[in-house]
Each structure stands twice: as structure tokens, then as C-alpha cells.
PDB file of C-alpha atoms in Angstrom:
ATOM      1  CA  UNK H   1      28.615 -11.223 -11.337  1.00 81.00           C
ATOM      2  CA  UNK H   2      29.294 -14.850 -12.292  1.00 84.00           C
ATOM      3  CA  UNK H   3      30.834 -15.318  -8.863  1.00 86.00           C
ATOM      4  CA  UNK H   4      28.192 -13.175  -7.141  1.00 85.00           C
ATOM      5  CA  UNK H   5      25.415 -15.417  -8.517  1.00 87.00           C
ATOM      6  CA  UNK H   6      27.283 -18.721  -8.396  1.00 90.00           C
ATOM      7  CA  UNK H   7      25.767 -21.934  -7.089  1.00 91.00           C
ATOM      8  CA  UNK H   8      28.257 -22.155  -4.235  1.00 91.00           C
ATOM      9  CA  UNK H   9      27.356 -18.694  -2.999  1.00 90.00           C
ATOM     10  CA  UNK H  10      23.651 -19.612  -3.047  1.00 92.00           C
ATOM     11  CA  UNK H  11      24.440 -22.713  -0.981  1.00 93.00           C
ATOM     12  CA  UNK H  12      26.570 -20.745   1.506  1.00 90.00           C
ATOM     13  CA  UNK H  13      23.786 -18.247   2.207  1.00 90.00           C
ATOM     14  CA  UNK H  14      21.107 -20.897   2.677  1.00 91.00           C
ATOM     15  CA  UNK H  15      22.080 -21.769   6.302  1.00 93.00           C
ATOM     16  CA  UNK H  16      21.840 -18.118   7.366  1.00 89.00           C
ATOM     17  CA  UNK H  17      18.362 -17.702   5.887  1.00 91.00           C
ATOM     18  CA  UNK H  18      17.309 -21.030   7.416  1.00 94.00           C
ATOM     19  CA  UNK H  19      18.308 -19.787  10.890  1.00 92.00           C
ATOM     20  CA  UNK H  20      16.147 -16.679  10.457  1.00 90.00           C
ATOM     21  CA  UNK H  21      13.150 -18.782   9.369  1.00 92.00           C
ATOM     22  CA  UNK H  22      13.737 -21.117  12.328  1.00 95.00           C
ATOM     23  CA  UNK H  23      13.789 -18.148  14.702  1.00 91.00           C
ATOM     24  CA  UNK H  24      10.525 -16.852  13.246  1.00 90.00           C
ATOM     25  CA  UNK H  25       8.901 -20.255  13.805  1.00 93.00           C
ATOM     26  CA  UNK H  26      10.111 -20.318  17.428  1.00 95.00           C
ATOM     27  CA  UNK H  27       8.820 -16.789  18.081  1.00 92.00           C
ATOM     28  CA  UNK H  28       5.429 -17.646  16.592  1.00 91.00           C
ATOM     29  CA  UNK H  29       5.109 -20.816  18.680  1.00 93.00           C
ATOM     30  CA  UNK H  30       6.204 -19.016  21.850  1.00 94.00           C
ATOM     31  CA  UNK H  31       3.837 -16.093  21.220  1.00 91.00           C
ATOM     32  CA  UNK H  32       0.917 -18.480  20.713  1.00 92.00           C
ATOM     33  CA  UNK H  33       1.735 -20.391  23.911  1.00 92.00           C
ATOM     34  CA  UNK H  34       2.164 -17.208  25.964  1.00 92.00           C
ATOM     35  CA  UNK H  35      -1.107 -15.867  24.575  1.00 91.00           C
ATOM     36  CA  UNK H  36      -2.846 -19.005  25.788  1.00 91.00           C
ATOM     37  CA  UNK H  37      -1.330 -18.551  29.255  1.00 91.00           C
ATOM     38  CA  UNK H  38      -2.588 -14.953  29.309  1.00 89.00           C
ATOM     39  CA  UNK H  39      -6.118 -16.188  28.648  1.00 90.00           C
ATOM     40  CA  UNK H  40      -6.479 -15.147  25.022  1.00 89.00           C
ATOM     41  CA  UNK H  41      -8.898 -17.171  22.927  1.00 90.00           C
ATOM     42  CA  UNK H  42      -8.008 -18.903  19.654  1.00 89.00           C
ATOM     43  CA  UNK H  43     -10.058 -16.294  17.812  1.00 88.00           C
ATOM     44  CA  UNK H  44      -8.104 -13.442  19.403  1.00 89.00           C
ATOM     45  CA  UNK H  45      -4.797 -15.129  18.621  1.00 90.00           C
ATOM     46  CA  UNK H  46      -5.805 -15.732  14.999  1.00 89.00           C
ATOM     47  CA  UNK H  47      -6.895 -12.109  14.669  1.00 86.00           C
ATOM     48  CA  UNK H  48      -3.578 -10.913  16.072  1.00 86.00           C
ATOM     49  CA  UNK H  49      -1.655 -13.201  13.731  1.00 87.00           C
ATOM     50  CA  UNK H  50      -3.643 -12.009  10.719  1.00 85.00           C
ATOM     51  CA  UNK H  51      -3.159  -8.377  11.712  1.00 81.00           C
ATOM     52  CA  UNK H  52       0.593  -8.912  11.992  1.00 82.00           C
ATOM     53  CA  UNK H  53       0.790 -10.560   8.569  1.00 83.00           C
ATOM     54  CA  UNK H  54      -1.175  -7.772   6.899  1.00 79.00           C
ATOM     55  CA  UNK H  55       0.816  -5.044   8.677  1.00 74.00           C
ATOM     56  CA  UNK H  56       4.050  -6.624   7.430  1.00 78.00           C
ATOM     57  CA  UNK H  57       3.051  -6.257   3.764  1.00 76.00           C
ATOM     58  CA  UNK H  58       4.045  -2.584   3.541  1.00 68.00           C
ATOM     59  CA  UNK H  59       7.546  -2.987   5.029  1.00 71.00           C
ATOM     60  CA  UNK H  60       8.050  -6.189   3.034  1.00 76.00           C
ATOM     61  CA  UNK H  61       7.306  -4.378  -0.236  1.00 74.00           C
ATOM     62  CA  UNK H  62       9.840  -1.681   0.671  1.00 67.00           C
ATOM     63  CA  UNK H  63      12.487  -4.325   1.413  1.00 74.00           C
ATOM     64  CA  UNK H  64      11.673  -6.147  -1.826  1.00 78.00           C
ATOM     65  CA  UNK H  65      12.154  -2.990  -3.882  1.00 71.00           C
ATOM     66  CA  UNK H  66      15.471  -2.387  -2.156  1.00 70.00           C
ATOM     67  CA  UNK H  67      16.492  -5.990  -2.789  1.00 79.00           C
ATOM     68  CA  UNK H  68      16.131  -5.457  -6.537  1.00 78.00           C
ATOM     69  CA  UNK H  69      18.677  -2.631  -6.346  1.00 73.00           C
ATOM     70  CA  UNK H  70      20.987  -4.735  -4.186  1.00 79.00           C
ATOM     71  CA  UNK H  71      20.753  -7.748  -6.525  1.00 83.00           C
ATOM     72  CA  UNK H  72      21.963  -5.599  -9.412  1.00 78.00           C
ATOM     73  CA  UNK H  73      25.086  -4.609  -7.465  1.00 77.00           C
ATOM     74  CA  UNK H  74      26.132  -7.555  -5.256  1.00 84.00           C
ATOM     75  CA  UNK H  75      24.163 -10.451  -6.759  1.00 87.00           C
ATOM     76  CA  UNK H  76      21.174 -12.490  -5.642  1.00 89.00           C
ATOM     77  CA  UNK H  77      22.655 -14.705  -2.879  1.00 92.00           C
ATOM     78  CA  UNK H  78      24.256 -11.918  -0.828  1.00 89.00           C
ATOM     79  CA  UNK H  79      21.253  -9.605  -1.274  1.00 87.00           C
ATOM     80  CA  UNK H  80      18.948 -12.399  -0.116  1.00 88.00           C
ATOM     81  CA  UNK H  81      21.108 -13.170   2.908  1.00 88.00           C
ATOM     82  CA  UNK H  82      21.771  -9.592   4.027  1.00 86.00           C
ATOM     83  CA  UNK H  83      18.178  -8.370   3.768  1.00 83.00           C
ATOM     84  CA  UNK H  84      16.958 -11.520   5.508  1.00 84.00           C
ATOM     85  CA  UNK H  85      19.196 -10.796   8.487  1.00 81.00           C
ATOM     86  CA  UNK H  86      19.165  -6.982   8.629  1.00 74.00           C
ATOM     87  CA  UNK H  87      16.518  -5.796   6.145  1.00 67.00           C
ATOM     88  CA  UNK H  88      17.994  -2.305   5.689  1.00 73.00           C
ATOM     89  CA  UNK H  89      18.964  -1.288   2.171  1.00 70.00           C
ATOM     90  CA  UNK H  90      19.862   2.127   3.577  1.00 70.00           C
ATOM     91  CA  UNK H  91      22.755   0.404   5.353  1.00 79.00           C
ATOM     92  CA  UNK H  92      23.683  -2.390   2.940  1.00 83.00           C
ATOM     93  CA  UNK H  93      24.226  -0.276  -0.193  1.00 80.00           C
ATOM     94  CA  UNK H  94      26.544   2.299   1.463  1.00 83.00           C
ATOM     95  CA  UNK H  95      28.447  -0.526   3.177  1.00 86.00           C
ATOM     96  CA  UNK H  96      28.969  -2.317  -0.149  1.00 86.00           C
ATOM     97  CA  UNK H  97      30.011   0.952  -1.786  1.00 85.00           C
ATOM     98  CA  UNK H  98      32.506   1.540   1.003  1.00 87.00           C
ATOM     99  CA  UNK H  99      34.027  -1.880   0.407  1.00 88.00           C
ATOM    100  CA  UNK H 100      34.546  -1.596  -3.345  1.00 87.00           C
ATOM    101  CA  UNK H 101      35.671   2.035  -3.114  1.00 88.00           C
ATOM    102  CA  UNK H 102      38.819   0.927  -1.265  1.00 89.00           C
ATOM    103  CA  UNK H 103      39.994  -0.559  -4.560  1.00 90.00           C
ATOM    104  CA  UNK H 104      38.972   2.405  -6.714  1.00 88.00           C
ATOM    105  CA  UNK H 105      35.652   0.944  -7.886  1.00 86.00           C
ATOM    106  CA  UNK H 106      32.062   2.056  -7.573  1.00 81.00           C
ATOM    107  CA  UNK H 107      28.943  -0.107  -7.430  1.00 75.00           C
ATOM    108  CA  UNK H 108      27.702  -0.727 -10.952  1.00 73.00           C
ATOM    109  CA  UNK H 109      31.161  -0.864 -12.525  1.00 77.00           C
ATOM    110  CA  UNK H 110      31.500  -3.828 -14.828  1.00 77.00           C
ATOM    111  CA  UNK H 111      35.094  -4.713 -13.974  1.00 82.00           C
ATOM    112  CA  UNK H 112      34.958  -5.024 -10.159  1.00 85.00           C
ATOM    113  CA  UNK H 113      37.587  -7.525  -9.018  1.00 88.00           C
ATOM    114  CA  UNK H 114      36.899 -10.582  -6.871  1.00 89.00           C
ATOM    115  CA  UNK H 115      38.874  -9.038  -3.992  1.00 91.00           C
ATOM    116  CA  UNK H 116      36.874  -5.812  -4.125  1.00 89.00           C
ATOM    117  CA  UNK H 117      33.620  -7.786  -4.186  1.00 89.00           C
ATOM    118  CA  UNK H 118      34.707  -9.890  -1.198  1.00 91.00           C
ATOM    119  CA  UNK H 119      35.626  -6.712   0.681  1.00 92.00           C
ATOM    120  CA  UNK H 120      32.156  -5.296   0.004  1.00 89.00           C
ATOM    121  CA  UNK H 121      30.519  -8.429   1.403  1.00 89.00           C
ATOM    122  CA  UNK H 122      32.736  -8.328   4.504  1.00 91.00           C
ATOM    123  CA  UNK H 123      31.915  -4.630   4.991  1.00 90.00           C
ATOM    124  CA  UNK H 124      28.189  -5.391   4.925  1.00 88.00           C
ATOM    125  CA  UNK H 125      28.530  -8.381   7.241  1.00 87.00           C
ATOM    126  CA  UNK H 126      30.881  -6.931   9.855  1.00 89.00           C
ATOM    127  CA  UNK H 127      29.097  -3.583   9.809  1.00 85.00           C
ATOM    128  CA  UNK H 128      25.795  -5.227  10.754  1.00 81.00           C
ATOM    129  CA  UNK H 129      27.293  -7.408  13.484  1.00 85.00           C
ATOM    130  CA  UNK H 130      26.964  -4.648  16.085  1.00 83.00           C
ATOM    131  CA  UNK H 131      23.159  -4.626  15.841  1.00 78.00           C
ATOM    132  CA  UNK H 132      23.004  -8.386  16.289  1.00 80.00           C
ATOM    133  CA  UNK H 133      25.321  -8.334  19.318  1.00 86.00           C
ATOM    134  CA  UNK H 134      23.346  -5.553  21.013  1.00 83.00           C
ATOM    135  CA  UNK H 135      20.108  -7.456  20.416  1.00 81.00           C
ATOM    136  CA  UNK H 136      21.537 -10.759  21.636  1.00 83.00           C
ATOM    137  CA  UNK H 137      23.245  -9.375  24.738  1.00 86.00           C
ATOM    138  CA  UNK H 138      20.884  -6.532  25.621  1.00 82.00           C
ATOM    139  CA  UNK H 139      17.417  -8.021  25.070  1.00 80.00           C
ATOM    140  CA  UNK H 140      17.428 -10.240  28.202  1.00 78.00           C
ATOM    141  CA  UNK H 141      17.985  -7.134  30.350  1.00 79.00           C
ATOM    142  CA  UNK H 142      15.407  -4.869  28.675  1.00 75.00           C
ATOM    143  CA  UNK H 143      12.469  -6.090  30.775  1.00 72.00           C
ATOM    144  CA  UNK H 144      14.359  -5.390  34.001  1.00 76.00           C
ATOM    145  CA  UNK H 145      15.188  -1.896  32.742  1.00 74.00           C
ATOM    146  CA  UNK H 146      11.556  -1.310  31.810  1.00 69.00           C
ATOM    147  CA  UNK H 147      10.395  -2.424  35.250  1.00 69.00           C
ATOM    148  CA  UNK H 148      12.994  -0.218  36.924  1.00 74.00           C
ATOM    149  CA  UNK H 149      11.847   2.805  34.914  1.00 69.00           C
ATOM    150  CA  UNK H 150       8.303   2.112  36.058  1.00 64.00           C
ATOM    151  CA  UNK H 151       9.572   2.176  39.652  1.00 69.00           C
ATOM    152  CA  UNK H 152       7.131  -0.549  40.695  1.00 64.00           C
ATOM    153  CA  UNK H 153       4.085   1.264  39.313  1.00 70.00           C
ATOM    154  CA  UNK H 154       2.345  -1.110  36.925  1.00 70.00           C
ATOM    155  CA  UNK H 155       0.298   1.656  35.299  1.00 76.00           C
ATOM    156  CA  UNK H 156       3.460   3.425  34.146  1.00 75.00           C
ATOM    157  CA  UNK H 157       4.879   0.414  32.283  1.00 73.00           C
ATOM    158  CA  UNK H 158       2.518   0.517  29.245  1.00 79.00           C
ATOM    159  CA  UNK H 159       2.933   4.310  29.115  1.00 82.00           C
ATOM    160  CA  UNK H 160       6.737   3.975  29.079  1.00 78.00           C
ATOM    161  CA  UNK H 161       6.545   1.267  26.401  1.00 77.00           C
ATOM    162  CA  UNK H 162       4.273   3.398  24.207  1.00 83.00           C
ATOM    163  CA  UNK H 163       6.499   6.447  24.679  1.00 87.00           C
ATOM    164  CA  UNK H 164       9.580   4.433  23.687  1.00 82.00           C
ATOM    165  CA  UNK H 165       7.859   3.189  20.524  1.00 81.00           C
ATOM    166  CA  UNK H 166       6.679   6.686  19.587  1.00 85.00           C
ATOM    167  CA  UNK H 167      10.186   8.005  20.206  1.00 88.00           C
ATOM    168  CA  UNK H 168      11.700   5.360  17.918  1.00 81.00           C
ATOM    169  CA  UNK H 169       9.252   6.174  15.111  1.00 80.00           C
ATOM    170  CA  UNK H 170       9.824   9.911  15.596  1.00 84.00           C
ATOM    171  CA  UNK H 171      13.604   9.419  15.405  1.00 83.00           C
ATOM    172  CA  UNK H 172      13.350   7.718  12.016  1.00 76.00           C
ATOM    173  CA  UNK H 173      10.702  10.101  10.675  1.00 82.00           C
ATOM    174  CA  UNK H 174      12.568  13.304  11.513  1.00 83.00           C
ATOM    175  CA  UNK H 175      15.368  12.332   9.138  1.00 78.00           C
ATOM    176  CA  UNK H 176      12.873  11.674   6.357  1.00 78.00           C
ATOM    177  CA  UNK H 177      10.914  14.888   6.923  1.00 81.00           C
ATOM    178  CA  UNK H 178      14.085  16.956   6.671  1.00 81.00           C
ATOM    179  CA  UNK H 179      15.273  15.131   3.529  1.00 82.00           C
ATOM    180  CA  UNK H 180      13.034  16.971   1.060  1.00 86.00           C
ATOM    181  CA  UNK H 181       9.526  17.724  -0.184  1.00 88.00           C
ATOM    182  CA  UNK H 182       8.648  14.181  -1.384  1.00 90.00           C
ATOM    183  CA  UNK H 183       9.702  12.680   1.945  1.00 89.00           C
ATOM    184  CA  UNK H 184       7.775  15.285   3.938  1.00 91.00           C
ATOM    185  CA  UNK H 185       4.659  14.770   1.839  1.00 91.00           C
ATOM    186  CA  UNK H 186       4.940  10.999   2.140  1.00 91.00           C
ATOM    187  CA  UNK H 187       5.185  11.128   5.936  1.00 90.00           C
ATOM    188  CA  UNK H 188       2.373  13.667   6.311  1.00 92.00           C
ATOM    189  CA  UNK H 189      -0.090  11.936   3.994  1.00 94.00           C
ATOM    190  CA  UNK H 190       0.739   8.482   5.380  1.00 91.00           C
ATOM    191  CA  UNK H 191       0.110   9.710   8.924  1.00 90.00           C
ATOM    192  CA  UNK H 192      -3.178  11.372   7.982  1.00 94.00           C
ATOM    193  CA  UNK H 193      -4.396   8.266   6.151  1.00 93.00           C
ATOM    194  CA  UNK H 194      -3.580   6.148   9.201  1.00 90.00           C
ATOM    195  CA  UNK H 195      -5.495   8.487  11.524  1.00 92.00           C
ATOM    196  CA  UNK H 196      -8.535   8.640   9.238  1.00 94.00           C
ATOM    197  CA  UNK H 197      -8.697   4.878   8.737  1.00 91.00           C
ATOM    198  CA  UNK H 198      -8.389   4.157  12.457  1.00 90.00           C
ATOM    199  CA  UNK H 199     -11.041   6.781  13.268  1.00 93.00           C
ATOM    200  CA  UNK H 200     -13.455   5.181  10.789  1.00 93.00           C
ATOM    201  CA  UNK H 201     -12.642   1.695  12.057  1.00 88.00           C
ATOM    202  CA  UNK H 202     -13.252   2.693  15.695  1.00 89.00           C
ATOM    203  CA  UNK H 203     -16.418   4.623  14.921  1.00 90.00           C
ATOM    204  CA  UNK H 204     -18.005   1.841  12.850  1.00 87.00           C
ATOM    205  CA  UNK H 205     -16.233  -1.085  14.540  1.00 84.00           C
ATOM    206  CA  UNK H 206     -14.676  -2.420  11.313  1.00 82.00           C
ATOM    207  CA  UNK H 207     -12.049  -4.946  12.325  1.00 75.00           C
ATOM    208  CA  UNK H 208     -10.641  -5.616   8.853  1.00 74.00           C
ATOM    209  CA  UNK H 209     -10.030  -1.880   8.368  1.00 80.00           C
ATOM    210  CA  UNK H 210      -7.900  -1.779  11.528  1.00 78.00           C
ATOM    211  CA  UNK H 211      -5.870  -4.680  10.178  1.00 70.00           C
ATOM    212  CA  UNK H 212      -5.234  -3.051   6.804  1.00 78.00           C
ATOM    213  CA  UNK H 213      -4.734   0.505   8.105  1.00 81.00           C
ATOM    214  CA  UNK H 214      -0.936   0.421   8.506  1.00 75.00           C
ATOM    215  CA  UNK H 215      -0.213  -1.274   5.181  1.00 74.00           C
ATOM    216  CA  UNK H 216      -2.617   1.032   3.342  1.00 83.00           C
ATOM    217  CA  UNK H 217      -1.129   4.154   4.952  1.00 86.00           C
ATOM    218  CA  UNK H 218       2.410   3.100   3.998  1.00 81.00           C
ATOM    219  CA  UNK H 219       1.484   2.352   0.388  1.00 84.00           C
ATOM    220  CA  UNK H 220      -0.422   5.640   0.006  1.00 90.00           C
ATOM    221  CA  UNK H 221       2.486   7.517   1.562  1.00 89.00           C
ATOM    222  CA  UNK H 222       4.950   5.877  -0.844  1.00 86.00           C
ATOM    223  CA  UNK H 223       2.782   6.731  -3.850  1.00 91.00           C
ATOM    224  CA  UNK H 224       2.444  10.357  -2.741  1.00 92.00           C
ATOM    225  CA  UNK H 225       6.213  10.594  -2.329  1.00 90.00           C
ATOM    226  CA  UNK H 226       6.794   9.242  -5.838  1.00 91.00           C
ATOM    227  CA  UNK H 227       4.233  11.638  -7.342  1.00 93.00           C
ATOM    228  CA  UNK H 228       5.808  14.632  -5.593  1.00 91.00           C
ATOM    229  CA  UNK H 229       9.279  13.571  -6.719  1.00 90.00           C
ATOM    230  CA  UNK H 230       8.167  13.287 -10.349  1.00 91.00           C
ATOM    231  CA  UNK H 231       6.023  16.440 -10.462  1.00 90.00           C
ATOM    232  CA  UNK H 232       7.542  19.117  -8.206  1.00 86.00           C
ATOM    233  CA  UNK H 233      10.816  17.566  -7.070  1.00 84.00           C
ATOM    234  CA  UNK H 234      12.383  18.737  -3.834  1.00 80.00           C
ATOM    235  CA  UNK H 235      12.106  22.335  -2.639  1.00 81.00           C
ATOM    236  CA  UNK H 236      14.888  21.999  -0.058  1.00 72.00           C
TER     237      UNK H 236
END
């Protein structure tokens, strides 16, 4: 852990995190400029920005909690770097465990060697490279694919985009629903809270409630999952 939290490791991860922050700044500037070209007002752009920030609170809290677990196993610098780039504790922890297990260790052991630790870091880094390559090489062609699926019919494009987003969410949720009672309860209650809040916001035209709906639903869902885990456990 002295090596895992050393000054040199902090310095080596700083460039990677800086690149991610630089990308975020570029995306924000580009989004603002494109919004202007589309005819959106400053008020609409500010509302969209605020909504995005608020909606990111729930996922950010989940990543932060996972980072605490990762810090205890691979140290602060690597945890900071990996979750800045990928943001998936569900991938990083198993990848680190896979690395140290090749030398007969398990995460949490107090006598993990430097070689085993380095192997864990390489496992996390190389294992996540595929996602980055697909994003870098595939993203420029996604708009053409979307247009081709729409077959020249402009009305179909937003429908296809919405269907793809719903499919992605459904793919991730099905694994959670089948995992056990706490996960099922968390998904169900979170979804119901989201529907209720959006219905109230639309009926009474409450803009701030729309902005906080996603974050609130995620937090309520997490709390329900914890309560079910502590009280009844998992029934399957």
C-alpha cells in the first residue's frame, strides 16, 4: 500500500485524469455552441446544463461509494484514475482480483507483492481498453448507422434513438432484477418513484421536480435495496 499510495503514482495518474477533464470541457463548449446553432436560448441551455448536473448526482454517488472499496484494495491513485476513465466498479474489482490471483493472492491480503499489484493494475487497464477503442473508432459511424436504420424517414430517427436507449437500460436492469430480492425491490421502487415524480411535474408544470426526478428515484431505489437486504435478505 506504500507503493499504491506513493507520490509518484499520484503524479503518473494526473495526466490521465486531466485528459478526461479536458474532454468534458470540450464537450460542454461544443454542446453550448451547437445549441446556439439550433436556436436554443441561453435560458434553455442553462436549464439543460442544470438538469444534467443534477441528474449526474445519483450515478456520481454510486461511483464514489465504489471508489471507497477500490481505494482500500488498490490504493487512491489507481482508483481515482480507473473510475475517472471507466467509472465501473463492477468491472474494476474483478479485474484487479484476477490480476493478483495469478500469484496466489486475493484482494485485501496484507502481503501482496509489487509484481502481483502491477499485474492487477495492468489487468484493469488492458481490460478496459476495448471499450475505449470501440468508442473512439465506432462513434463517428453511429450517426450514419442511425440514419440508415431510419431509411430516410426523419420521424423514425427519434423513435429509433429512444428505443435504443430503452433497450440499453433494460439490458442492465434485467441482470439486477434477477440478482435477488433487494435488487428487484430497488429497481421497482426506483422506477415507480420516477414515474410518479414526472407525472406530478407534468401535471403541475414544476420544472425543478423534473430536474431532480432521476437523482431522487436512484437514491430512493438504493435506500430500498439496502433496507430489503438488511431486513429480509434475498429470497432467490
